[in-house]
Each structure stands twice: as C-alpha cells, then as structure tokens.
mmCIF file of C-alpha atoms in Angstrom:
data_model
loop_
_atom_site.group_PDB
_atom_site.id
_atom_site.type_symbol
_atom_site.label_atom_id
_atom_site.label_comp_id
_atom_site.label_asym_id
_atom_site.label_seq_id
_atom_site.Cartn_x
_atom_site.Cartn_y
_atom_site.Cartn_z
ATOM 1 C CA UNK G 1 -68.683 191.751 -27.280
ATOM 2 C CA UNK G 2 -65.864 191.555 -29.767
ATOM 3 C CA UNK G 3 -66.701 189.540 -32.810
ATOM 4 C CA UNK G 4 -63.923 188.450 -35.128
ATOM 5 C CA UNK G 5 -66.408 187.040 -37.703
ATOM 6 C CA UNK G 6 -69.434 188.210 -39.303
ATOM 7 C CA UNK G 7 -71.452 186.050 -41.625
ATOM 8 C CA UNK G 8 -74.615 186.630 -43.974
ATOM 9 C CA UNK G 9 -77.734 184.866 -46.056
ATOM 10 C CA UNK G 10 -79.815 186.659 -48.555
ATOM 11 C CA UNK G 11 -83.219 185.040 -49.215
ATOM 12 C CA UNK G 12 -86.736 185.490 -48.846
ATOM 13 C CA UNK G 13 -88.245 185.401 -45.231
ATOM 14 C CA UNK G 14 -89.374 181.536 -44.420
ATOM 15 C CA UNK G 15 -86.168 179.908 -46.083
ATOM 16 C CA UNK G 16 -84.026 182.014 -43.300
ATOM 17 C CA UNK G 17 -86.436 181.399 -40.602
ATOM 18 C CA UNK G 18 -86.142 177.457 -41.598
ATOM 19 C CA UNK G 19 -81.790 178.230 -40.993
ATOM 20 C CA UNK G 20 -82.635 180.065 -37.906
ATOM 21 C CA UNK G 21 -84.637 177.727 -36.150
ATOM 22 C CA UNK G 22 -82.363 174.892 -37.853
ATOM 23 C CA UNK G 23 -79.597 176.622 -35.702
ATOM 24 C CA UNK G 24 -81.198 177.740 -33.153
ATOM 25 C CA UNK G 25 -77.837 177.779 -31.079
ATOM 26 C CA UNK G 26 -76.702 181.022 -33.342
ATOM 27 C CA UNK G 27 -77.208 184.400 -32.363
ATOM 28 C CA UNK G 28 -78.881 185.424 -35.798
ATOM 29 C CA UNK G 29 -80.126 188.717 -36.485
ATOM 30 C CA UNK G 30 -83.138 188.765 -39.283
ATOM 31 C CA UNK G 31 -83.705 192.221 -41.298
ATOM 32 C CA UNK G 32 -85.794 193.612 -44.105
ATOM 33 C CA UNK G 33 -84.670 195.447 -47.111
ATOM 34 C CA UNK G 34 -85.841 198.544 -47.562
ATOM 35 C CA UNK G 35 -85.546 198.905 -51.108
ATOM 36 C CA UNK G 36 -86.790 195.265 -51.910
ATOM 37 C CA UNK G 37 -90.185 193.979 -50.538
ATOM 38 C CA UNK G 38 -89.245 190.515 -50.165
ATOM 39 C CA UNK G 39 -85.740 190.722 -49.822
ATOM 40 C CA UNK G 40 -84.450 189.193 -46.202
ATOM 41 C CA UNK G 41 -80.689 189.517 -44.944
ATOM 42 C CA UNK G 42 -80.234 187.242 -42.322
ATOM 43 C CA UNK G 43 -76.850 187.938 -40.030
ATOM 44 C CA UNK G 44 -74.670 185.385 -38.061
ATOM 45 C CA UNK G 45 -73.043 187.521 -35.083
ATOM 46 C CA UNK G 46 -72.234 183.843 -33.454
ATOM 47 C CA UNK G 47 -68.405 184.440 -34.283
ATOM 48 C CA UNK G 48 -68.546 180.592 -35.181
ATOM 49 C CA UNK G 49 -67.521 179.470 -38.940
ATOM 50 C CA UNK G 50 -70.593 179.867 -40.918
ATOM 51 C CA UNK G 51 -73.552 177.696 -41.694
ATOM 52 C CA UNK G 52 -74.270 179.662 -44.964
ATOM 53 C CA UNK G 53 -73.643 178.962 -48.662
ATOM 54 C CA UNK G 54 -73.757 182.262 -49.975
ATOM 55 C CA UNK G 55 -69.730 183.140 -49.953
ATOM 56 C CA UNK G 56 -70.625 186.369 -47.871
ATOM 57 C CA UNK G 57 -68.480 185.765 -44.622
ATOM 58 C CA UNK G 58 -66.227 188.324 -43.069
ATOM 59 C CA UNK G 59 -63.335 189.065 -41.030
ATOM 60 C CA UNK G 60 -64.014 191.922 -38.359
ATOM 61 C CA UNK G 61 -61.035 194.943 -38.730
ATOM 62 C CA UNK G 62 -62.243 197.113 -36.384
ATOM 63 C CA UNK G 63 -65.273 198.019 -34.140
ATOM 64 C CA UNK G 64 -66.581 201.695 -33.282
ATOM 65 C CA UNK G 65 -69.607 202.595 -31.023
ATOM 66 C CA UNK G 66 -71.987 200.339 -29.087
ATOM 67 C CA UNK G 67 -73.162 197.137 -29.839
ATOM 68 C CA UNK G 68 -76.694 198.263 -30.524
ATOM 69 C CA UNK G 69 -78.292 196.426 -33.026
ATOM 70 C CA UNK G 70 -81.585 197.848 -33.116
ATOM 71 C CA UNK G 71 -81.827 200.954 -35.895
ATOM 72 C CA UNK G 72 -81.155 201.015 -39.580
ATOM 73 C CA UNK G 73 -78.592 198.613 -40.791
ATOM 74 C CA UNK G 74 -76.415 200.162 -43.715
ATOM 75 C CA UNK G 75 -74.087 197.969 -45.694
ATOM 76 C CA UNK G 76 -71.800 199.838 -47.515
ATOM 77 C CA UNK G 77 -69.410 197.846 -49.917
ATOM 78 C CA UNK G 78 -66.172 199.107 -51.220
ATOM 79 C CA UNK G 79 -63.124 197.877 -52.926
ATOM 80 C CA UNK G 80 -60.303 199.836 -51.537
ATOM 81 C CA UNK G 81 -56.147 199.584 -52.850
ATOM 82 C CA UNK G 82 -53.458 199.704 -50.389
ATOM 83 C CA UNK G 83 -53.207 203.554 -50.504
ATOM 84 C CA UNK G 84 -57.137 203.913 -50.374
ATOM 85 C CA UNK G 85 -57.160 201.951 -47.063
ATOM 86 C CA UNK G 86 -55.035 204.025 -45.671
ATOM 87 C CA UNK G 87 -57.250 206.810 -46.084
ATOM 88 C CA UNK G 88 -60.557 204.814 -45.646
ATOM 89 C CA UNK G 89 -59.208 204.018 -42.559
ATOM 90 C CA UNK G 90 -58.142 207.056 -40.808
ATOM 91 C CA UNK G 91 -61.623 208.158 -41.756
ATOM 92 C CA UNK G 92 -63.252 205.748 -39.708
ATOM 93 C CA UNK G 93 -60.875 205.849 -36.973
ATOM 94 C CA UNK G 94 -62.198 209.605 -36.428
ATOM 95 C CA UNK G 95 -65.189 208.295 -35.612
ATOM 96 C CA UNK G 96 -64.042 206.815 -32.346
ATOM 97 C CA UNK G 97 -64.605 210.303 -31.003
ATOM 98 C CA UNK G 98 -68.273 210.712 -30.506
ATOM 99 C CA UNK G 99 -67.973 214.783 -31.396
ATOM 100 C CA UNK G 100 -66.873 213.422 -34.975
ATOM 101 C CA UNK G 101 -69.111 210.384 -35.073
ATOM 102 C CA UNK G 102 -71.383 211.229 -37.510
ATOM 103 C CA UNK G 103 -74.909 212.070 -35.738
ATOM 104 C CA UNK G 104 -77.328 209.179 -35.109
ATOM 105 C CA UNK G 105 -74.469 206.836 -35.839
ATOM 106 C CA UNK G 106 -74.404 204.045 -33.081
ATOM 107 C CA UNK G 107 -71.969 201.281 -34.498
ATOM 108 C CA UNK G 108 -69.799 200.812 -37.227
ATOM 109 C CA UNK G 109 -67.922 197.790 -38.180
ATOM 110 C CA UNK G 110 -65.753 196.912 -40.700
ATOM 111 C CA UNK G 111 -65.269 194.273 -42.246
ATOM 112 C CA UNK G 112 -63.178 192.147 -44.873
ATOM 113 C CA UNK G 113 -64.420 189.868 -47.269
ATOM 114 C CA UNK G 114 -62.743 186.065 -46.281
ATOM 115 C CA UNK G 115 -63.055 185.792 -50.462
ATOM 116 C CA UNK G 116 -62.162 188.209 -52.136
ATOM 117 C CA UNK G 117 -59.293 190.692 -51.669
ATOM 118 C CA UNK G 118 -59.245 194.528 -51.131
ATOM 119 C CA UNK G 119 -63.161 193.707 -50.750
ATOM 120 C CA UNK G 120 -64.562 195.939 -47.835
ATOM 121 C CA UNK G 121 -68.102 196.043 -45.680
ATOM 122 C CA UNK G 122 -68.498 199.133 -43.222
ATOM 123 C CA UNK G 123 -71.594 197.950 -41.479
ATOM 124 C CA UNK G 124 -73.439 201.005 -39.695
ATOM 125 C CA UNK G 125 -76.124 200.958 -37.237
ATOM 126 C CA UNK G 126 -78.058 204.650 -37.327
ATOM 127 C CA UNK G 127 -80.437 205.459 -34.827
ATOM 128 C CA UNK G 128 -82.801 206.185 -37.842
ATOM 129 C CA UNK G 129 -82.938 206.561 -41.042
ATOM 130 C CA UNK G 130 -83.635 210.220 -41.412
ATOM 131 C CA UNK G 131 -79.891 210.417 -39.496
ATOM 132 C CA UNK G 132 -78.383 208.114 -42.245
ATOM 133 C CA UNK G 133 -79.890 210.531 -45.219
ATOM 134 C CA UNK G 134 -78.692 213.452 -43.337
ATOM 135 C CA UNK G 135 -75.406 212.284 -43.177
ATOM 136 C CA UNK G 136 -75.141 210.369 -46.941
ATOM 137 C CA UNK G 137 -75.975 213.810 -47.936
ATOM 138 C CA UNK G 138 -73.571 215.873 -46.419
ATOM 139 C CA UNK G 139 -70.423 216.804 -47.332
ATOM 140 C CA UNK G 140 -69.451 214.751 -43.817
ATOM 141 C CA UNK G 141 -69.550 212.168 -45.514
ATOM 142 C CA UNK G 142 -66.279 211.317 -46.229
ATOM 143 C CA UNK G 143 -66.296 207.306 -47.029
ATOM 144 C CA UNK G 144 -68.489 208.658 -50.474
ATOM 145 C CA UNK G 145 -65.085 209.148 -52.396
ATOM 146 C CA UNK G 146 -64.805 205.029 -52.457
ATOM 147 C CA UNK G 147 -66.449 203.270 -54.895
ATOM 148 C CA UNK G 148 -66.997 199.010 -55.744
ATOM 149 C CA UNK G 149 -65.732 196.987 -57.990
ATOM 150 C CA UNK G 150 -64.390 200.234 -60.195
ATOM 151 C CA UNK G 151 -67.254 201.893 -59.656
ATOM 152 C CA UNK G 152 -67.054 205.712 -58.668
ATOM 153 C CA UNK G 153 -69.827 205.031 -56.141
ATOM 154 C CA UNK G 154 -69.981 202.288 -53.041
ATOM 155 C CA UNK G 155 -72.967 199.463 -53.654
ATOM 156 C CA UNK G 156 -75.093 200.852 -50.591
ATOM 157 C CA UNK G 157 -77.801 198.714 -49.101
ATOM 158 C CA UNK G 158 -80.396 199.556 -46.212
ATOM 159 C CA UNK G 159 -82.156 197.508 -44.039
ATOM 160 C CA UNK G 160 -84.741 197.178 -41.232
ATOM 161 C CA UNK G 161 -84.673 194.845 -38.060
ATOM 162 C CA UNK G 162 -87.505 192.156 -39.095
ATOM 163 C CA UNK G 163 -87.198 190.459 -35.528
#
C-alpha cells in the first residue's frame, strides 16, 4: 500500500495507548526506543490528516522494499540543500535493486517534513539490528555524509515494535 502521509507521537507508553484506542479506526503502529527506557513512538500509517499535536507529520517522497513493518525501525533525520538532494537521492534510488539494497534492509521510506523545509526522514525497516550496525558501519553506507540541522552527522534514532 502506497501511503502519501506518515504521522508520529512521542510519549510514554499509556498516554499513546489512550490515542490508540481513542482512534481505534487508525492503523497505528506502537514502538520502543532502544536507547530510552520509557520512550514510546507511536506511528500513524492511516494516510489520513493527523490526530497528533506534536508537529511531526510527513509527506511520503518515495517508497523502496516491502511493506514489512516488523524489524528494527531506524529514523534517520537530515537536512539536505537542493544540490544535497540530488545526491541523497540517487543514493536511495540504488537501493531499488535488491543486489545494492543494503543487507537486512526490508523498507525504506522517505519522507518530508509538512513543517519545515529541506527537513528529511529516511525511515528503514532492518530485518535486525545486528544488519543495521553492520551496515551504519560500513563504508556502504553512503547516506552518513548528511548531517541535521548543520550538524556533520544525521540525528539517528532506533526503535523496537512494542505491539
């Protein structure tokens, strides 16, 4: 399923559950932080406008892979310029071919911030998380070069599926 629109809440456990069952007509998606013990990240893959207040809603640029949602969930936020996209881009185009996928890799999206410009999300699914240090590690890893915000480095966040 295409999704145009990809919405998120950050909060502790029980105040998402009380928006999930409060909407129970969503197709939400609850996960765990794996850095933070009580951090929750609750995702809205309804493609409807968003029922959040948290600002963090995005436009979907471009799908690659299946539409597995079951793994590790990496979000990866970068600010790219016009020239960077380009690059950026063509990067994760290559990854339509599985041989250049990296390995363990099972979806990618990515996304644009609906607030703020040149404000980017690539939202991977890996098949584990040993495959995501594997490939954050390698020389592969060509989305490293882009940073956030004017940072040399991208504000990386992992997660686990809670439900």
């Amino acid at each position: 399923m295409a999704l145009n629109e990809i919405n998120f809440a950050l909060g502790p456990e029980k105040m998402l559950a009380t928006i999930s069952e409060r909407y129970a007509d969503r197709d939400f998606l609850l996960y765990k932080a794996i850095a933070k013990q009580n951090e929750y990240l609750l995702v809205d893959i309804s493609d409807q406008g968003s029922v959040f207040e948290t600002g963090l809603n995005y436009r979907v640029l471009k799908e690659i892979g299946t539409d597995d949602w079951d793994g590790l969930l990496e979000l990866r936020y970068v600010t790219l310029d016009t020239d960077q996209q380009k690059v950026f881009n063509a990067v994760v185009d290559s990854w339509v071919n599985p041989a250049v996928r990296p390995t363990g890799l099972k979806t990618s999206k990515l996304l644009i911030s609906l607030k703020k410009d040149f404000q980017f999300l690539l939202m991977n699914v890996w098949e584990d998380e040993a495959d995501y240090l594997a490939w954050n590690d390698s020389p592969e890893n060509k989305v490293a070069q882009f940073g956030h915000d004017g940072n040399q480095a991208p504000v990386d966040k992992l997660y686990n599926r809670a439900n």
